[in-house]
Coordinates of C-alpha atoms in Angstrom, one line a residue:
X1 CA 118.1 175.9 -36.2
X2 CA 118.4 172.2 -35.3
X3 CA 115.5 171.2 -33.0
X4 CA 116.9 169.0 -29.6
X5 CA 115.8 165.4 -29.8
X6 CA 112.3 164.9 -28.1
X7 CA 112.2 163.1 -25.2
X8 CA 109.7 160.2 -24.9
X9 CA 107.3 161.2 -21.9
X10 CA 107.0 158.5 -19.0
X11 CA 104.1 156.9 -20.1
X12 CA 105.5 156.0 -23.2
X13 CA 108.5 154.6 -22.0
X14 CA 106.3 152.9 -19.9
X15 CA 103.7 151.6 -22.0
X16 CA 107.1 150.5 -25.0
X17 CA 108.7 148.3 -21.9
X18 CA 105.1 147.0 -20.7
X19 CA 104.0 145.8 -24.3
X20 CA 108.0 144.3 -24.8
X21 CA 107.4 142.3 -21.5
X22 CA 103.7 141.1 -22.5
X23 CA 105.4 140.1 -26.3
X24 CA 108.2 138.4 -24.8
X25 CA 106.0 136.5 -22.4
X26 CA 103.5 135.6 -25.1
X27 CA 106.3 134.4 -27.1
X28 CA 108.1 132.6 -24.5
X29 CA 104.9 130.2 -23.9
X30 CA 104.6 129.7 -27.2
X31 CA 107.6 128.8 -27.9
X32 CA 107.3 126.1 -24.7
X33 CA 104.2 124.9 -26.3
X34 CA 105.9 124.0 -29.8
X35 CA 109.1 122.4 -27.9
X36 CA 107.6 120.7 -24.9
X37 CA 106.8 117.5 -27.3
X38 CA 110.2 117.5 -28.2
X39 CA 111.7 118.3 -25.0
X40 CA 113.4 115.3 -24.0
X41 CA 115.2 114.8 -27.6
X42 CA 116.2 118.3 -27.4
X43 CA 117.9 118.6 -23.6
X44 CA 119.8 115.6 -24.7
X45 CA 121.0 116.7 -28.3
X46 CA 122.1 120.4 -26.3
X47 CA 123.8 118.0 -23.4
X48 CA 125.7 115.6 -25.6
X49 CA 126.2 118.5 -28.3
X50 CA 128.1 120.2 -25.3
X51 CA 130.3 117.6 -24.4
X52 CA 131.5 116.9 -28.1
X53 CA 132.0 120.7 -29.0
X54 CA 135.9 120.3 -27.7
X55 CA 136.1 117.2 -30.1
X56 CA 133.9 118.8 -32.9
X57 CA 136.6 122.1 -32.7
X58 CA 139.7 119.8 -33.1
X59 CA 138.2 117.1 -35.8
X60 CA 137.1 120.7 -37.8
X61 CA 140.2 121.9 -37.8
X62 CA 141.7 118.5 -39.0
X63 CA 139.0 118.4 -41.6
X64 CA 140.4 122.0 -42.7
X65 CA 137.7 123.9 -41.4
X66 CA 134.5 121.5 -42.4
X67 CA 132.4 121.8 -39.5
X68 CA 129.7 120.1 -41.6
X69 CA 131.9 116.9 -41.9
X70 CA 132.6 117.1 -38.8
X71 CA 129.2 117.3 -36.9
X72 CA 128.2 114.8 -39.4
X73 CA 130.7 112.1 -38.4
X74 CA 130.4 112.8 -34.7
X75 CA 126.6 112.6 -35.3
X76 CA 126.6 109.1 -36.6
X77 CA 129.8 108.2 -33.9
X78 CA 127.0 109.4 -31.1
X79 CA 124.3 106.7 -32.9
X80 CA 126.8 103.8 -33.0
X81 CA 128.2 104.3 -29.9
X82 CA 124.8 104.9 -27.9
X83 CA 122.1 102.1 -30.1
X84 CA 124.2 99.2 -30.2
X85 CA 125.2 98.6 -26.5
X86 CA 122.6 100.3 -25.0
X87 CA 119.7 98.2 -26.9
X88 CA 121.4 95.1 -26.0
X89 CA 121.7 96.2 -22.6
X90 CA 118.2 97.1 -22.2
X91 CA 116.9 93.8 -23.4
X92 CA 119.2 92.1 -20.8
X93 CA 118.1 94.2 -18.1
X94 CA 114.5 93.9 -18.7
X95 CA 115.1 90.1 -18.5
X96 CA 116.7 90.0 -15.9
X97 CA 114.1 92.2 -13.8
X98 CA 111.7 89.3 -14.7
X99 CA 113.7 86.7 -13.6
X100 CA 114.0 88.3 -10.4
X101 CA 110.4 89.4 -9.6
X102 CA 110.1 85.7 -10.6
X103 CA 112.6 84.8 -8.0
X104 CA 111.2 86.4 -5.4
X105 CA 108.0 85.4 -6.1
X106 CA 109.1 81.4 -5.7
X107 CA 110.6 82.3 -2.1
X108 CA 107.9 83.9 -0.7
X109 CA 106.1 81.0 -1.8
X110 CA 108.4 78.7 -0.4
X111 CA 108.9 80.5 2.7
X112 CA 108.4 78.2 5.9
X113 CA 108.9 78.8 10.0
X114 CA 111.8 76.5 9.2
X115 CA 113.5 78.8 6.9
X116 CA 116.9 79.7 7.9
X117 CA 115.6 83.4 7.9
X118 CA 113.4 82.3 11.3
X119 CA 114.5 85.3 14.1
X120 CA 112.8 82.9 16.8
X121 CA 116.3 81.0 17.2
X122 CA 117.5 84.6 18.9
X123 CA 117.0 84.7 22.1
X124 CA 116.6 88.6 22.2
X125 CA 114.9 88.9 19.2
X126 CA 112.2 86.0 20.7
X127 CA 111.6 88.1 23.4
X128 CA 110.6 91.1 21.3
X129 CA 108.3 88.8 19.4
X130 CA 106.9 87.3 22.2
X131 CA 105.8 91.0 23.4
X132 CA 104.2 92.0 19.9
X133 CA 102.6 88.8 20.3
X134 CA 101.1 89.7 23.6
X135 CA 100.7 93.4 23.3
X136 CA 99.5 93.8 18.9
X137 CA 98.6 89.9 18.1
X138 CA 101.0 90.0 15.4
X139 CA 103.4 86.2 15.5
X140 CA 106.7 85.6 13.3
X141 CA 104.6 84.4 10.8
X142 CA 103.0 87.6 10.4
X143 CA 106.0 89.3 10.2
X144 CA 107.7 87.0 7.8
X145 CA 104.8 87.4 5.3
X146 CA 105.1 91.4 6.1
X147 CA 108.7 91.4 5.3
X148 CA 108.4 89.2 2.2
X149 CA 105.9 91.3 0.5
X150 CA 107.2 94.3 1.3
X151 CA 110.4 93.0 -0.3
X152 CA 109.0 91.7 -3.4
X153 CA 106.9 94.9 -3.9
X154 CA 109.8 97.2 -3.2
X155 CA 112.1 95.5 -5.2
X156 CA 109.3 95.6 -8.3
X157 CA 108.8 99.3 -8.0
X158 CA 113.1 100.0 -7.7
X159 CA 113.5 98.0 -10.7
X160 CA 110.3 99.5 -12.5
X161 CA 111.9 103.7 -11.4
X162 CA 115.3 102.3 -12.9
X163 CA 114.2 100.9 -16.0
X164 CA 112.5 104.5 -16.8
X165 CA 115.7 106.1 -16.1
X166 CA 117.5 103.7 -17.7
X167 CA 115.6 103.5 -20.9
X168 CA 115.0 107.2 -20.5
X169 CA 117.9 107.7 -21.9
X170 CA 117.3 106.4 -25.0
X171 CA 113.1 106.9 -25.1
X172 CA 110.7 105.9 -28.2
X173 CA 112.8 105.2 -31.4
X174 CA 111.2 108.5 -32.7
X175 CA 112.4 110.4 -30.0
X176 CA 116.4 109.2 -30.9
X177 CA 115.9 109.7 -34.9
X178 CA 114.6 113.5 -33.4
X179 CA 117.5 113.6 -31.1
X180 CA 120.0 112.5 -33.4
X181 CA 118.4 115.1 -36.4
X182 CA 118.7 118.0 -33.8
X183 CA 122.2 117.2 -32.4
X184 CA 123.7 117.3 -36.1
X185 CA 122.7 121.1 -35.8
X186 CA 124.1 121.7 -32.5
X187 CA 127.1 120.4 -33.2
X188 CA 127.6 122.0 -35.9
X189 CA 126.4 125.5 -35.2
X190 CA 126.1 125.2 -31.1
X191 CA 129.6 127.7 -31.0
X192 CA 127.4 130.6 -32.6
X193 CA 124.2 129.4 -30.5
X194 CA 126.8 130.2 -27.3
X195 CA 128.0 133.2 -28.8
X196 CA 124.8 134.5 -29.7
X197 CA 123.6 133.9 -25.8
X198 CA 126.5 135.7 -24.4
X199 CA 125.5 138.6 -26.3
X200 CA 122.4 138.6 -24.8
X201 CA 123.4 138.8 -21.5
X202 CA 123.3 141.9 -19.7
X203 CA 126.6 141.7 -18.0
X204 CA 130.2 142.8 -18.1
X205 CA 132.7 141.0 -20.1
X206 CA 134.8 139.7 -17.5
X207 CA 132.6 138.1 -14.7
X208 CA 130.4 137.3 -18.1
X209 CA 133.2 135.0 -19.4
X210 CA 133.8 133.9 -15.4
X211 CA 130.3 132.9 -16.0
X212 CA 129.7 130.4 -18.5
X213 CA 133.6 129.0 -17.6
X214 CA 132.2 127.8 -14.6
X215 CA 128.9 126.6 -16.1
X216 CA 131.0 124.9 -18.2
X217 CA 133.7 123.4 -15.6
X218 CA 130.5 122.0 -13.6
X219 CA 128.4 120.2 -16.4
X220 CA 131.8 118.6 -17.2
X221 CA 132.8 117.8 -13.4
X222 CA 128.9 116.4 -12.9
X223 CA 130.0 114.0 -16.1
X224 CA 133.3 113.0 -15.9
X225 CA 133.4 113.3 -12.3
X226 CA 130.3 112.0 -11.0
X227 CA 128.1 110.5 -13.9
X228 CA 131.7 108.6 -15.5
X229 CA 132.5 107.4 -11.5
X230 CA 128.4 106.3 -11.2
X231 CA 128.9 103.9 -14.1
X232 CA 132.4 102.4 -13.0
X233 CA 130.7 101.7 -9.8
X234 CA 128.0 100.0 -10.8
X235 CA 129.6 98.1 -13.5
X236 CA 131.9 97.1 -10.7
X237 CA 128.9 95.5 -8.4
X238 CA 127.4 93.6 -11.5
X239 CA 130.9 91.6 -11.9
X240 CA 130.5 91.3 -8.3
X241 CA 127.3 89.7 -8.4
X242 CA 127.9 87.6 -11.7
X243 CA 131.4 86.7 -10.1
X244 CA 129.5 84.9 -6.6
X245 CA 126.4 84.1 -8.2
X246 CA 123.9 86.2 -7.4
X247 CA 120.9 86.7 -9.3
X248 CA 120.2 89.3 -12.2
X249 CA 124.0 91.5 -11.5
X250 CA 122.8 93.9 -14.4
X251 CA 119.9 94.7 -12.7
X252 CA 121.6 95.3 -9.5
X253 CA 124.4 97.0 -11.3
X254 CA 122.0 100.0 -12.6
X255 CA 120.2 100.1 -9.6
X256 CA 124.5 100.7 -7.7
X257 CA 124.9 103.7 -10.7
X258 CA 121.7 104.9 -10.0
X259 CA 122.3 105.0 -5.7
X260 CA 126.0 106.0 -6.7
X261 CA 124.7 109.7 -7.6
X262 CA 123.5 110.0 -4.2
X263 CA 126.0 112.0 -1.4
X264 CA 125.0 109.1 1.1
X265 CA 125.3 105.2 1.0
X266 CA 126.1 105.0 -2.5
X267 CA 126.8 101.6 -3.9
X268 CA 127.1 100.1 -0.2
X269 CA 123.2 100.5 -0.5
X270 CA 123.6 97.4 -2.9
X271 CA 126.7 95.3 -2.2
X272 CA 125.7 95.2 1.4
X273 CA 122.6 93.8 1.8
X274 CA 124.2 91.7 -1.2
X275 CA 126.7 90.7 1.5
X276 CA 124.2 89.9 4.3
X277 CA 122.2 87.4 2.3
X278 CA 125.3 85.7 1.6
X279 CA 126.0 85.4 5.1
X280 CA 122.5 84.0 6.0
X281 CA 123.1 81.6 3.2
X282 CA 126.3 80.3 4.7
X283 CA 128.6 81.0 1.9
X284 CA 131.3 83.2 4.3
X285 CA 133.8 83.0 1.2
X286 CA 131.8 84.7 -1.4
X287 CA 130.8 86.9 1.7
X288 CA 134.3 88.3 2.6
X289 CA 134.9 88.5 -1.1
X290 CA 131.6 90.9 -1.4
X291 CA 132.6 92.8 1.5
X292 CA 136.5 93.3 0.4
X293 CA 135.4 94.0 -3.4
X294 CA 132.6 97.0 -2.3
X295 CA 134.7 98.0 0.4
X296 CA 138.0 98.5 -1.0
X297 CA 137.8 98.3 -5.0
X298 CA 134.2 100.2 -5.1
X299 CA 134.9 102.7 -2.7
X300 CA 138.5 103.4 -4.0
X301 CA 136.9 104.1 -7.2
X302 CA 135.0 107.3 -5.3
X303 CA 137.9 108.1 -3.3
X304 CA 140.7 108.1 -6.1
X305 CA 138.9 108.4 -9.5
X306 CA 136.3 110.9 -8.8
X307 CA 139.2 113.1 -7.7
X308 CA 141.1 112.4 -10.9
X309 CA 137.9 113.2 -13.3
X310 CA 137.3 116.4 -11.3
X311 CA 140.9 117.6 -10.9
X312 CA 141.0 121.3 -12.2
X313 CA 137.1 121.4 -13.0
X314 CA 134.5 123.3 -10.3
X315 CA 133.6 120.9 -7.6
X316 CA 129.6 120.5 -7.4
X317 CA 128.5 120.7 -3.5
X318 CA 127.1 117.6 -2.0
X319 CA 123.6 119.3 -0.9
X320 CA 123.7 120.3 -4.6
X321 CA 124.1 117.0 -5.9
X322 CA 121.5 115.7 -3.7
X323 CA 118.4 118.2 -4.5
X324 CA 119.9 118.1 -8.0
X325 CA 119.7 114.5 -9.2
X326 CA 116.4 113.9 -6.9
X327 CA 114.6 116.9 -8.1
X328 CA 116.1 116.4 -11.7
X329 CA 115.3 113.4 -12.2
X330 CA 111.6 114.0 -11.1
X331 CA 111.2 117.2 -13.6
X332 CA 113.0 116.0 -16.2
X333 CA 113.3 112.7 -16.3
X334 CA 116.7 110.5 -16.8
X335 CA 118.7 114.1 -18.3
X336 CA 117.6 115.7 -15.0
X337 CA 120.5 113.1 -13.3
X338 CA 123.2 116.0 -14.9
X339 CA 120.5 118.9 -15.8
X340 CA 119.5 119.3 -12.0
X341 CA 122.5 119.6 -10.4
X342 CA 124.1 121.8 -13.3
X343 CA 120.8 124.3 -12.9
X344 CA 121.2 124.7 -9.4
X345 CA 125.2 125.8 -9.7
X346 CA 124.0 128.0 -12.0
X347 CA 121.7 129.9 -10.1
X348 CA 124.2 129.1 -6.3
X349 CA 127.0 130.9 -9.7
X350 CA 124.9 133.5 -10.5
X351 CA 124.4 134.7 -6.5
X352 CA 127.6 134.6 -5.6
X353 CA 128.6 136.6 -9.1
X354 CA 125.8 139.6 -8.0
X355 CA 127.3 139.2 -4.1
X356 CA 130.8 139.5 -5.5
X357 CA 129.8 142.8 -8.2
X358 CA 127.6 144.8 -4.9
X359 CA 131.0 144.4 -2.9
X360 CA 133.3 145.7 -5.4
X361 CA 130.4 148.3 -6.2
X362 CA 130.9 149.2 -2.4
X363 CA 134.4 149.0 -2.6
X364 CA 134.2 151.8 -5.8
X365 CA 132.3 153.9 -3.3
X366 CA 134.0 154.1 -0.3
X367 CA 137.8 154.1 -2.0
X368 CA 135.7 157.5 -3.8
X369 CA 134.7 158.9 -0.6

């Protein structure tokens, strides 16, 4: 007589599931520990392995099913496209960054009561002074030499914060060679990688697929929608600035990409205050044209091009995009721009996917009452 299958007492099961957790953890950090060197070349090979895996799935199937070829050839499209311009670019921006610390230097060295910027010809502003004069001790002169260094030192550390994130991109040479070795292999086999992951997920089929569609739908919206719009922008306020003369427009054009990620100000953080030096210099032409080119062409760019880009992909929340890019680009350097905000959909995706299963679990219940 067959004997009924035994059934594994409590403290087994309990003990099996404690020593899976306590392997998986141990394996987890050590996994972390092996990777973290390579961290940044690997985020970036996954990130622009995603965004070619559309391209890699057509040129394949042109290729008659060669996805070696093909991750091949878009490997070595990725390192032409990316080294060329983006070396030359970074060796004119770090020029330029010295030319305008040494800028700033020579005016607040040649900065005199007489200088056009003296408040004291304002009759309300003279008052004020007079009182800070009278109550703190503290003259125009004072506050001239204040605002000056604050200026210079401000302007140094901005340009310092986006030259990190601009060369972050890019990092040590040994860090490309690793991110180009990696993102061979993620083109290539990234489809199974996905696959593979979808297995693992303990969820239904349906909101599974509803899943990663919209993880998907935002990496691509934060890209062409907000990272593709970021770069018009600031590309934009350099011709501006090269265009009326203004110092170092490559400089201020990453710093307007950079500002253009944020949900407030945006590039009128730049082209105005490029604007109000105009003005103080007297040149009211190249003025009006500052304030017509950031007012209309920048801002129609936002307003008309965003919306193209991120017609029929998920729409990433403002408050998202803020905590995202900030918080991004603190943990993870220049990838955390796009990684930050794409993390937190994916968690704000993964609430609303539990809220949506407990109502329709509710719904199941009552409909069976």
């Amino acid at each position: 007589m067959t004997q009924p299958p035994r059934v594994a007492p409590v403290k087994d099961r309990f003990y099996a599931r404690t020593f899976a957790l306590v392997t998986c953890l141990v394996l987890g950090l050590a996994l972390f520990k092996i990777v973290q060197p390579f961290l940044g070349p690997l985020l970036w090979a996954i990130f622009i392995a995603f965004l070619l895996h559309p391209l890699h799935v057509r040129l394949a199937a042109r290729l008659r099913g060669k996805p070696q070829l093909s991750a091949a050839l878009l490997t070595v499209l990725t390192f032409v496209v990316i080294i060329g311009p983006l070396t030359a670019l970074s060796a004119a921006f770090a020029a330029q960054v010295g030319d305008l610390l040494q800028l700033v230097q020579d005016k607040v060295a040649g900065q005199t009561t007489g200088n056009v910027l003296n408040l004291a010809n304002v009759p309300w502003v003279r008052e004020g002074l007079d009182w800070l004069d009278r109550t703190l001790d503290v003259d125009l002169a004072q506050l001239q030499a204040w605002f000056t260094q604050g200026s210079k030192e401000a302007l140094q550390t901005l340009a310092s914060l986006t030259g990190k994130v601009f060369l972050g991109a890019v990092g040590t040479v040994v860090g490309f060679v690793l991110m180009e070795f990696m993102l061979f292999f993620f083109i290539r086999d990234g489809g199974e990688m996905v696959d593979t992951t979808r297995e693992l997920i303990p969820m239904a089929e349906t909101p599974k697929a509803k899943l990663f569609d919209h993880l998907a739908a935002v990496t691509r919206a934060m890209v062409y929608g907000t990272g593709l719009t970021a770069l018009i922008q600031g590309t934009l306020v350099g011709i501006s600035f090269l265009i009326v003369g203004l110092p170092s427009p490559i400089v201020f054009g990453v710093i307007a990409a950079l500002v253009a990620l944020l949900p407030f100000g945006g590039t009128a953080l730049v082209w105005g205050p490029a604007a109000l030096v105009l003005a103080v210099e007297g040149r009211w032409g190249a003025t009006i044209f500052m304030l017509v080119w950031g007012a209309v062409l920048v801002s129609l760019v936002d307003n008309v091009v965003r919306p193209m880009l991120v017609s029929g992909r998920a729409n990433v929340g403002t408050l998202t995009v803020f905590i995202g890019v900030l918080g991004g680009l603190a943990a993870f350097g220049a990838i955390g721009l796009f990684l930050g905000p794409v993390v937190l959909a994916l968690i704000i995706a993964l609430i609303r996917f539990r809220l949506e299963m407990r109502r329709a679990e509710k719904a199941m219940a009552v409909s069976a009452e």
